[in-house]
Every structure is written in structure tokens, then in C-alpha cells.
Amino acid sequence: MALTNEEVVRKAPLFTALDDASASTLRASMKEVKINKGQTLFKEGDSGDRLFVVVEGKLKLGTSSGDGRENLLSILGPGDMFGELSLFDPGPRTATATAVTDSKLLSLANDQVIGWVTAHPEVSLQLLGRLAQRLRRTNEVLADLVFADVPGRVAKAIMDLGEKFGVKKDDGLYVNHDLTQEELAQLVGASRETVNKALADFTTRGWVRLEPRAVVVLDYERLSKRGR
Ligand code: CMP
């Protein structure tokens, strides 16, 4: 059964360590932010004064090179937190956050975050845990860029998106990523042509079925083996 918005927010790292009463006090102190598909919440290089938790929708975090090429660091969904790096390591935003679909967020100002962390040390442990997880994942992505081929990275990206957004149905795992082919390529760190070729190959093998802005994983085992 789908989680309610409240349950989703409760899973965000700011909230997991809190009891229900503290969690609802924190929730009440956060500001609701709505952004439409395609709208940018903040840009790489901006100064940051708040962090965000996704309640509904999807966002992408991206960086761009001097010559305008784009790389996607992550696709965020309900329960994900972002925008905390410029708080813990004061400096400009390290990525641009853009809505992939209409989205609803909660925001908390930096000084409020510091207040919560100071009053509830267990909250900082959760935040550290989340940062460590992200570093682990980033190391993996880095290793894959060096060691894995493009089809391997595409397979892995689909599995990752599937873990986050996948819905199990009779014929397979529906991964509604809502990304364009260009965005998928930016997430994998390869050209659109090579990523399309890999997807076409997976389709021919019967591992996936492509739908507009979604992939249906038909053979989970083979696909995950390819992504390992
Ligand atoms: P901040 O730098 O304030 O704004 C951009 C946010 O993107 C950053 O905080 C992190 O929350 C998030 N972010 C940066 N790098 C990564 C990454 N490699 N993976 C996932 N999220 C990231």
C-alpha cells in the first residue's frame, strides 16, 4: 500500500530518530514549497540557507561543465533530503535542483537545523548516516565510470531507479523514472546514442520493455547481473 505523505516525511533522516511528538513539532516548523515540472529550485553556485525534504514528486540534481554539458548526480523522490552540504560545509550549492515532475517539498532553514541537531544529537547521527551512504554510493558511481561499460552502467541506473520508484506488477517492475532519454544519458554519464543502444539491446534480449519515460523490468535477475 502506498505510504501517506506524513509517513514518507517520517522516513527522511531528519525525522527518523525523533519520537512522534518531536517529529510533528519539527514538521510544523518546516515551510511547504511547491515547484512545477521544469522549474529550478536553486542553482549550483547559489548561496544556500536551507535544506529540503521531498514530499511528493521527483527532482534531479545536476552539475554542468563550463562548456554547457550536464551531468546528473541523483534523482530524488519522496523522503529524500537534499541541500544540506552547503550547511555542513559552508559554501555555495554544489548542484542545481530542478523539478522533473510537479513536486511538493518541505524546507528548513539552516539555523533551525542547527537548533534541532544541537537539541537532539540522535538527529545528527541519522544525518551522518545519510551522508555516509551518499559517499558510499558516489564512490560506487566513480568506480563504475572507470571500470564498467555503458550497458553495465545503464543496467545499474535502471536498478537504482527501480529501487526508488519501482512498482511491482504481474508482468514486471514498472520503473516510472519520468526522465527524457537525454536525462537518462546524463545520469549514466554517456551519450544519448550509446545509452539508447544499450536499452535497445536489453529490449531485444527481453530484459526490459521501454515505455515513454518509464522502463518495465521483465528479467530482473539478468539485468541486475549485467549491472553488477
Ligand atoms: P547543497 O550543496 O546545499 O545543494 C546541492 C545538493 O545536492 C547538496 O547540498 C546535496 O544535498 C546534494 N548532492 C550533492 N552531491 C550529491 C551526490 N553526489 N549525490 C546525491 N546528492 C548530492
PDB file of C-alpha atoms and ligand atoms in Angstrom:
ATOM      1  CA  MET A   1       0.000   0.000   0.000  1.00  0.00           C
ATOM      2  CA  ALA A   2       1.293   3.477  -0.827  1.00  0.00           C
ATOM      3  CA  LEU A   3       2.634   5.495   2.092  1.00  0.00           C
ATOM      4  CA  THR A   4       0.880   8.716   3.090  1.00  0.00           C
ATOM      5  CA  ASN A   5       2.819  11.964   2.808  1.00  0.00           C
ATOM      6  CA  GLU A   6       3.265  12.012   6.575  1.00  0.00           C
ATOM      7  CA  GLU A   7       4.758   8.513   6.556  1.00  0.00           C
ATOM      8  CA  VAL A   8       7.065   9.483   3.697  1.00  0.00           C
ATOM      9  CA  VAL A   9       8.361  12.546   5.547  1.00  0.00           C
ATOM     10  CA  ARG A  10       8.806  10.490   8.718  1.00  0.00           C
ATOM     11  CA  LYS A  11      11.357   8.355   6.824  1.00  0.00           C
ATOM     12  CA  ALA A  12      13.566  11.344   5.998  1.00  0.00           C
ATOM     13  CA  PRO A  13      16.813  11.351   8.010  1.00  0.00           C
ATOM     14  CA  LEU A  14      15.865  14.475   9.946  1.00  0.00           C
ATOM     15  CA  PHE A  15      12.844  12.682  11.365  1.00  0.00           C
ATOM     16  CA  THR A  16      13.716   9.017  11.844  1.00  0.00           C
ATOM     17  CA  ALA A  17      15.370   9.459  15.239  1.00  0.00           C
ATOM     18  CA  LEU A  18      12.576  11.600  16.685  1.00  0.00           C
ATOM     19  CA  ASP A  19       9.575  10.444  18.671  1.00  0.00           C
ATOM     20  CA  ASP A  20       6.147  11.277  17.242  1.00  0.00           C
ATOM     21  CA  ALA A  21       5.704  14.459  19.297  1.00  0.00           C
ATOM     22  CA  SER A  22       9.086  15.926  18.319  1.00  0.00           C
ATOM     23  CA  ALA A  23       8.578  14.857  14.713  1.00  0.00           C
ATOM     24  CA  SER A  24       5.297  16.734  14.477  1.00  0.00           C
ATOM     25  CA  THR A  25       6.844  19.832  16.085  1.00  0.00           C
ATOM     26  CA  LEU A  26       9.638  19.705  13.511  1.00  0.00           C
ATOM     27  CA  ARG A  27       7.168  19.092  10.688  1.00  0.00           C
ATOM     28  CA  ALA A  28       5.109  22.104  11.796  1.00  0.00           C
ATOM     29  CA  SER A  29       8.189  24.329  11.758  1.00  0.00           C
ATOM     30  CA  MET A  30       9.009  23.465   8.153  1.00  0.00           C
ATOM     31  CA  LYS A  31       7.809  25.531   5.238  1.00  0.00           C
ATOM     32  CA  GLU A  32       5.960  23.951   2.356  1.00  0.00           C
ATOM     33  CA  VAL A  33       7.354  24.666  -1.103  1.00  0.00           C
ATOM     34  CA  LYS A  34       5.689  23.717  -4.377  1.00  0.00           C
ATOM     35  CA  ILE A  35       7.527  23.698  -7.674  1.00  0.00           C
ATOM     36  CA  ASN A  36       6.333  22.837 -11.119  1.00  0.00           C
ATOM     37  CA  LYS A  37       7.889  20.433 -13.590  1.00  0.00           C
ATOM     38  CA  GLY A  38      10.928  22.033 -15.210  1.00  0.00           C
ATOM     39  CA  GLN A  39      11.271  24.742 -12.576  1.00  0.00           C
ATOM     40  CA  THR A  40      14.662  25.201 -10.903  1.00  0.00           C
ATOM     41  CA  LEU A  41      14.677  25.378  -7.115  1.00  0.00           C
ATOM     42  CA  PHE A  42      18.280  26.535  -6.816  1.00  0.00           C
ATOM     43  CA  LYS A  43      21.364  26.636  -8.967  1.00  0.00           C
ATOM     44  CA  GLU A  44      24.863  25.304  -8.499  1.00  0.00           C
ATOM     45  CA  GLY A  45      26.885  28.207  -7.063  1.00  0.00           C
ATOM     46  CA  ASP A  46      23.927  29.889  -5.312  1.00  0.00           C
ATOM     47  CA  SER A  47      24.332  30.527  -1.628  1.00  0.00           C
ATOM     48  CA  GLY A  48      22.225  28.105   0.396  1.00  0.00           C
ATOM     49  CA  ASP A  49      20.367  28.806   3.591  1.00  0.00           C
ATOM     50  CA  ARG A  50      18.023  25.842   3.891  1.00  0.00           C
ATOM     51  CA  LEU A  51      17.656  22.145   3.280  1.00  0.00           C
ATOM     52  CA  PHE A  52      14.726  20.332   1.724  1.00  0.00           C
ATOM     53  CA  VAL A  53      12.795  17.105   2.091  1.00  0.00           C
ATOM     54  CA  VAL A  54      10.811  15.782  -0.870  1.00  0.00           C
ATOM     55  CA  VAL A  55       7.195  15.043  -0.004  1.00  0.00           C
ATOM     56  CA  GLU A  56       5.804  14.394  -3.482  1.00  0.00           C
ATOM     57  CA  GLY A  57       7.265  14.311  -6.988  1.00  0.00           C
ATOM     58  CA  LYS A  58      10.746  13.924  -8.419  1.00  0.00           C
ATOM     59  CA  LEU A  59      13.711  16.259  -8.742  1.00  0.00           C
ATOM     60  CA  LYS A  60      17.058  15.983 -10.430  1.00  0.00           C
ATOM     61  CA  LEU A  61      20.380  17.189  -9.054  1.00  0.00           C
ATOM     62  CA  GLY A  62      22.787  18.182 -11.769  1.00  0.00           C
ATOM     63  CA  THR A  63      26.054  19.913 -12.413  1.00  0.00           C
ATOM     64  CA  SER A  64      27.247  21.426 -15.648  1.00  0.00           C
ATOM     65  CA  SER A  65      30.667  21.819 -17.186  1.00  0.00           C
ATOM     66  CA  GLY A  66      31.973  25.137 -18.421  1.00  0.00           C
ATOM     67  CA  ASP A  67      31.015  24.237 -21.994  1.00  0.00           C
ATOM     68  CA  GLY A  68      27.396  23.502 -21.086  1.00  0.00           C
ATOM     69  CA  ARG A  69      27.436  19.706 -20.772  1.00  0.00           C
ATOM     70  CA  GLU A  70      25.288  18.352 -17.969  1.00  0.00           C
ATOM     71  CA  ASN A  71      25.770  15.531 -15.513  1.00  0.00           C
ATOM     72  CA  LEU A  72      23.054  14.246 -13.216  1.00  0.00           C
ATOM     73  CA  LEU A  73      24.167  13.264  -9.721  1.00  0.00           C
ATOM     74  CA  SER A  74      20.906  11.876  -8.481  1.00  0.00           C
ATOM     75  CA  ILE A  75      17.153  11.641  -8.995  1.00  0.00           C
ATOM     76  CA  LEU A  76      15.289  12.401  -5.809  1.00  0.00           C
ATOM     77  CA  GLY A  77      11.902  11.151  -4.729  1.00  0.00           C
ATOM     78  CA  PRO A  78       9.617  11.220  -1.680  1.00  0.00           C
ATOM     79  CA  GLY A  79      11.525  11.008   1.620  1.00  0.00           C
ATOM     80  CA  ASP A  80      14.835  12.176   0.142  1.00  0.00           C
ATOM     81  CA  MET A  81      16.663  15.093   1.730  1.00  0.00           C
ATOM     82  CA  PHE A  82      18.983  17.484  -0.065  1.00  0.00           C
ATOM     83  CA  GLY A  83      20.585  20.906   0.233  1.00  0.00           C
ATOM     84  CA  GLU A  84      22.445  20.116   3.462  1.00  0.00           C
ATOM     85  CA  LEU A  85      26.004  20.220   2.073  1.00  0.00           C
ATOM     86  CA  SER A  86      26.158  23.994   1.976  1.00  0.00           C
ATOM     87  CA  LEU A  87      25.083  23.966   5.622  1.00  0.00           C
ATOM     88  CA  PHE A  88      27.594  21.446   6.980  1.00  0.00           C
ATOM     89  CA  ASP A  89      30.372  22.659   4.706  1.00  0.00           C
ATOM     90  CA  PRO A  90      29.506  26.356   4.335  1.00  0.00           C
ATOM     91  CA  GLY A  91      29.885  27.359   0.712  1.00  0.00           C
ATOM     92  CA  PRO A  92      27.873  27.579  -2.481  1.00  0.00           C
ATOM     93  CA  ARG A  93      25.337  24.973  -3.608  1.00  0.00           C
ATOM     94  CA  THR A  94      27.182  22.042  -5.154  1.00  0.00           C
ATOM     95  CA  ALA A  95      24.447  21.197  -7.667  1.00  0.00           C
ATOM     96  CA  THR A  96      21.363  22.569  -9.402  1.00  0.00           C
ATOM     97  CA  ALA A  97      17.996  21.182  -8.252  1.00  0.00           C
ATOM     98  CA  THR A  98      15.244  21.050 -10.879  1.00  0.00           C
ATOM     99  CA  ALA A  99      11.780  19.525 -10.709  1.00  0.00           C
ATOM    100  CA  VAL A 100      11.338  16.555 -13.050  1.00  0.00           C
ATOM    101  CA  THR A 101       7.634  16.425 -12.181  1.00  0.00           C
ATOM    102  CA  ASP A 102       5.412  18.816 -10.206  1.00  0.00           C
ATOM    103  CA  SER A 103       6.722  18.465  -6.675  1.00  0.00           C
ATOM    104  CA  LYS A 104       5.998  19.305  -3.087  1.00  0.00           C
ATOM    105  CA  LEU A 105       8.826  19.885  -0.623  1.00  0.00           C
ATOM    106  CA  LEU A 106       9.372  20.903   2.969  1.00  0.00           C
ATOM    107  CA  SER A 107      12.180  23.276   3.775  1.00  0.00           C
ATOM    108  CA  LEU A 108      14.027  24.001   6.998  1.00  0.00           C
ATOM    109  CA  ALA A 109      16.330  26.996   7.463  1.00  0.00           C
ATOM    110  CA  ASN A 110      19.947  26.276   8.404  1.00  0.00           C
ATOM    111  CA  ASP A 111      19.729  27.867  11.854  1.00  0.00           C
ATOM    112  CA  GLN A 112      16.689  25.713  12.623  1.00  0.00           C
ATOM    113  CA  VAL A 113      18.580  22.601  11.521  1.00  0.00           C
ATOM    114  CA  ILE A 114      21.447  23.536  13.843  1.00  0.00           C
ATOM    115  CA  GLY A 115      18.927  24.016  16.659  1.00  0.00           C
ATOM    116  CA  TRP A 116      17.450  20.538  16.130  1.00  0.00           C
ATOM    117  CA  VAL A 117      20.815  18.857  15.814  1.00  0.00           C
ATOM    118  CA  THR A 118      22.054  20.528  18.995  1.00  0.00           C
ATOM    119  CA  ALA A 119      18.963  19.613  20.982  1.00  0.00           C
ATOM    120  CA  HIS A 120      18.724  16.069  19.566  1.00  0.00           C
ATOM    121  CA  PRO A 121      22.187  14.531  18.977  1.00  0.00           C
ATOM    122  CA  GLU A 122      20.481  11.419  17.614  1.00  0.00           C
ATOM    123  CA  VAL A 123      19.311  13.510  14.645  1.00  0.00           C
ATOM    124  CA  SER A 124      22.915  14.273  13.723  1.00  0.00           C
ATOM    125  CA  LEU A 125      23.710  10.545  13.767  1.00  0.00           C
ATOM    126  CA  GLN A 126      20.955   9.966  11.227  1.00  0.00           C
ATOM    127  CA  LEU A 127      22.231  12.817   9.081  1.00  0.00           C
ATOM    128  CA  LEU A 128      25.786  11.438   9.273  1.00  0.00           C
ATOM    129  CA  GLY A 129      24.455   8.018   8.288  1.00  0.00           C
ATOM    130  CA  ARG A 130      22.786   9.508   5.241  1.00  0.00           C
ATOM    131  CA  LEU A 131      25.915  11.409   4.235  1.00  0.00           C
ATOM    132  CA  ALA A 132      27.991   8.246   4.618  1.00  0.00           C
ATOM    133  CA  GLN A 133      25.503   6.339   2.436  1.00  0.00           C
ATOM    134  CA  ARG A 134      25.782   9.002  -0.208  1.00  0.00           C
ATOM    135  CA  LEU A 135      29.583   8.910  -0.133  1.00  0.00           C
ATOM    136  CA  ARG A 136      29.462   5.140  -0.493  1.00  0.00           C
ATOM    137  CA  ARG A 137      27.151   5.485  -3.485  1.00  0.00           C
ATOM    138  CA  THR A 138      29.275   8.240  -5.026  1.00  0.00           C
ATOM    139  CA  ASN A 139      32.370   6.050  -4.717  1.00  0.00           C
ATOM    140  CA  GLU A 140      30.495   3.280  -6.491  1.00  0.00           C
ATOM    141  CA  VAL A 141      29.422   5.613  -9.286  1.00  0.00           C
ATOM    142  CA  LEU A 142      33.010   6.776  -9.643  1.00  0.00           C
ATOM    143  CA  ALA A 143      34.305   3.212  -9.806  1.00  0.00           C
ATOM    144  CA  ASP A 144      31.644   2.341 -12.390  1.00  0.00           C
ATOM    145  CA  LEU A 145      32.688   5.285 -14.544  1.00  0.00           C
ATOM    146  CA  VAL A 146      36.194   3.867 -14.558  1.00  0.00           C
ATOM    147  CA  PHE A 147      35.558   0.115 -14.583  1.00  0.00           C
ATOM    148  CA  ALA A 148      32.098  -0.545 -16.052  1.00  0.00           C
ATOM    149  CA  ASP A 149      30.969  -0.210 -19.673  1.00  0.00           C
ATOM    150  CA  VAL A 150      27.960   1.873 -20.682  1.00  0.00           C
ATOM    151  CA  PRO A 151      25.458  -1.055 -20.808  1.00  0.00           C
ATOM    152  CA  GLY A 152      26.586  -2.036 -17.301  1.00  0.00           C
ATOM    153  CA  ARG A 153      26.023   1.498 -16.073  1.00  0.00           C
ATOM    154  CA  VAL A 154      22.630   1.693 -17.788  1.00  0.00           C
ATOM    155  CA  ALA A 155      21.578  -1.581 -16.144  1.00  0.00           C
ATOM    156  CA  LYS A 156      22.710  -0.283 -12.773  1.00  0.00           C
ATOM    157  CA  ALA A 157      20.925   3.038 -13.227  1.00  0.00           C
ATOM    158  CA  ILE A 158      17.670   1.212 -14.017  1.00  0.00           C
ATOM    159  CA  MET A 159      18.084  -0.989 -10.932  1.00  0.00           C
ATOM    160  CA  ASP A 160      18.779   2.071  -8.758  1.00  0.00           C
ATOM    161  CA  LEU A 161      15.766   3.929 -10.123  1.00  0.00           C
ATOM    162  CA  GLY A 162      13.745   0.741  -9.688  1.00  0.00           C
ATOM    163  CA  GLU A 163      14.639   0.561  -6.007  1.00  0.00           C
ATOM    164  CA  LYS A 164      13.378   4.078  -5.542  1.00  0.00           C
ATOM    165  CA  PHE A 165      10.459   4.374  -7.912  1.00  0.00           C
ATOM    166  CA  GLY A 166       9.696   0.803  -8.973  1.00  0.00           C
ATOM    167  CA  VAL A 167       6.202  -0.623  -8.626  1.00  0.00           C
ATOM    168  CA  LYS A 168       5.839  -4.410  -8.830  1.00  0.00           C
ATOM    169  CA  LYS A 169       3.132  -5.644 -11.182  1.00  0.00           C
ATOM    170  CA  ASP A 170       2.334  -9.073 -12.609  1.00  0.00           C
ATOM    171  CA  ASP A 171       4.494  -8.674 -15.710  1.00  0.00           C
ATOM    172  CA  GLY A 172       7.449  -6.888 -14.143  1.00  0.00           C
ATOM    173  CA  LEU A 173       8.825  -3.981 -12.185  1.00  0.00           C
ATOM    174  CA  TYR A 174       7.462  -0.671 -13.501  1.00  0.00           C
ATOM    175  CA  VAL A 175      10.136   1.991 -13.140  1.00  0.00           C
ATOM    176  CA  ASN A 176       8.483   5.339 -13.790  1.00  0.00           C
ATOM    177  CA  HIS A 177      11.593   7.452 -13.911  1.00  0.00           C
ATOM    178  CA  ASP A 178       9.936  10.381 -15.759  1.00  0.00           C
ATOM    179  CA  LEU A 179      13.269  11.177 -17.413  1.00  0.00           C
ATOM    180  CA  THR A 180      13.873  12.007 -21.045  1.00  0.00           C
ATOM    181  CA  GLN A 181      16.437   9.941 -22.934  1.00  0.00           C
ATOM    182  CA  GLU A 182      18.806  12.877 -22.660  1.00  0.00           C
ATOM    183  CA  GLU A 183      18.414  12.974 -18.873  1.00  0.00           C
ATOM    184  CA  LEU A 184      18.919   9.221 -18.618  1.00  0.00           C
ATOM    185  CA  ALA A 185      22.145   9.630 -20.582  1.00  0.00           C
ATOM    186  CA  GLN A 186      23.248  12.460 -18.270  1.00  0.00           C
ATOM    187  CA  LEU A 187      22.602  10.206 -15.280  1.00  0.00           C
ATOM    188  CA  VAL A 188      24.691   7.402 -16.758  1.00  0.00           C
ATOM    189  CA  GLY A 189      27.451   9.744 -17.947  1.00  0.00           C
ATOM    190  CA  ALA A 190      27.369   8.665 -21.595  1.00  0.00           C
ATOM    191  CA  SER A 191      25.993   9.884 -24.901  1.00  0.00           C
ATOM    192  CA  ARG A 192      22.317   9.502 -25.705  1.00  0.00           C
ATOM    193  CA  GLU A 193      23.191   7.258 -28.663  1.00  0.00           C
ATOM    194  CA  THR A 194      25.204   4.766 -26.576  1.00  0.00           C
ATOM    195  CA  VAL A 195      22.553   4.678 -23.856  1.00  0.00           C
ATOM    196  CA  ASN A 196      19.807   4.112 -26.444  1.00  0.00           C
ATOM    197  CA  LYS A 197      21.827   1.298 -27.990  1.00  0.00           C
ATOM    198  CA  ALA A 198      22.172  -0.391 -24.611  1.00  0.00           C
ATOM    199  CA  LEU A 199      18.442  -0.024 -23.935  1.00  0.00           C
ATOM    200  CA  ALA A 200      17.591  -1.405 -27.398  1.00  0.00           C
ATOM    201  CA  ASP A 201      19.871  -4.376 -26.711  1.00  0.00           C
ATOM    202  CA  PHE A 202      18.206  -5.045 -23.327  1.00  0.00           C
ATOM    203  CA  THR A 203      14.817  -4.855 -25.066  1.00  0.00           C
ATOM    204  CA  THR A 204      15.839  -7.361 -27.750  1.00  0.00           C
ATOM    205  CA  ARG A 205      17.047  -9.723 -25.035  1.00  0.00           C
ATOM    206  CA  GLY A 206      13.676  -9.447 -23.313  1.00  0.00           C
ATOM    207  CA  TRP A 207      15.128  -7.955 -20.128  1.00  0.00           C
ATOM    208  CA  VAL A 208      13.135  -4.705 -20.311  1.00  0.00           C
ATOM    209  CA  ARG A 209      10.270  -3.049 -22.148  1.00  0.00           C
ATOM    210  CA  LEU A 210      10.516   0.656 -22.880  1.00  0.00           C
ATOM    211  CA  GLU A 211       7.604   2.981 -22.340  1.00  0.00           C
ATOM    212  CA  PRO A 212       7.561   6.769 -22.542  1.00  0.00           C
ATOM    213  CA  ARG A 213       9.530   7.970 -19.502  1.00  0.00           C
ATOM    214  CA  ALA A 214       9.422   4.517 -17.947  1.00  0.00           C
ATOM    215  CA  VAL A 215      11.166   1.171 -18.160  1.00  0.00           C
ATOM    216  CA  VAL A 216       9.455  -2.094 -17.288  1.00  0.00           C
ATOM    217  CA  VAL A 217      11.989  -4.601 -15.974  1.00  0.00           C
ATOM    218  CA  LEU A 218      10.921  -8.038 -17.219  1.00  0.00           C
ATOM    219  CA  ASP A 219      14.019 -10.044 -16.253  1.00  0.00           C
ATOM    220  CA  TYR A 220      15.307  -8.605 -13.004  1.00  0.00           C
ATOM    221  CA  GLU A 221      17.962 -11.243 -12.485  1.00  0.00           C
ATOM    222  CA  ARG A 222      19.705 -10.860 -15.847  1.00  0.00           C
ATOM    223  CA  LEU A 223      19.520  -7.079 -15.738  1.00  0.00           C
ATOM    224  CA  SER A 224      20.977  -6.895 -12.236  1.00  0.00           C
ATOM    225  CA  LYS A 225      23.738  -9.323 -13.237  1.00  0.00           C
ATOM    226  CA  ARG A 226      24.636  -7.021 -16.137  1.00  0.00           C
ATOM    227  CA  GLY A 227      24.753  -4.079 -13.752  1.00  0.00           C
ATOM    228  CA  ARG A 228      26.959  -5.766 -11.185  1.00  0.00           C
TER     229      ARG A 228
HETATM  230  P1  CMP B   1      23.923  21.633  -1.455  1.00  0.00           P
HETATM  231  O1  CMP B   1      25.335  21.701  -1.943  1.00  0.00           O
HETATM  232  O2  CMP B   1      23.462  22.560  -0.422  1.00  0.00           O
HETATM  233  O3  CMP B   1      22.964  21.763  -2.751  1.00  0.00           O
HETATM  234  C1  CMP B   1      23.015  20.723  -3.724  1.00  0.00           C
HETATM  235  C2  CMP B   1      22.701  19.424  -3.030  1.00  0.00           C
HETATM  236  O4  CMP B   1      22.798  18.276  -3.845  1.00  0.00           O
HETATM  237  C3  CMP B   1      23.740  19.146  -1.952  1.00  0.00           C
HETATM  238  O5  CMP B   1      23.634  20.134  -0.947  1.00  0.00           O
HETATM  239  C4  CMP B   1      23.416  17.724  -1.593  1.00  0.00           C
HETATM  240  O6  CMP B   1      22.284  17.663  -0.760  1.00  0.00           O
HETATM  241  C5  CMP B   1      23.049  17.163  -2.971  1.00  0.00           C
HETATM  242  N1  CMP B   1      24.172  16.414  -3.568  1.00  0.00           N
HETATM  243  C6  CMP B   1      25.394  16.898  -3.897  1.00  0.00           C
HETATM  244  N2  CMP B   1      26.165  15.926  -4.410  1.00  0.00           N
HETATM  245  C7  CMP B   1      25.415  14.789  -4.418  1.00  0.00           C
HETATM  246  C8  CMP B   1      25.643  13.443  -4.847  1.00  0.00           C
HETATM  247  N3  CMP B   1      26.797  13.061  -5.369  1.00  0.00           N
HETATM  248  N4  CMP B   1      24.643  12.547  -4.691  1.00  0.00           N
HETATM  249  C9  CMP B   1      23.461  12.931  -4.172  1.00  0.00           C
HETATM  250  N5  CMP B   1      23.194  14.189  -3.763  1.00  0.00           N
HETATM  251  C10 CMP B   1      24.145  15.101  -3.879  1.00  0.00           C
END
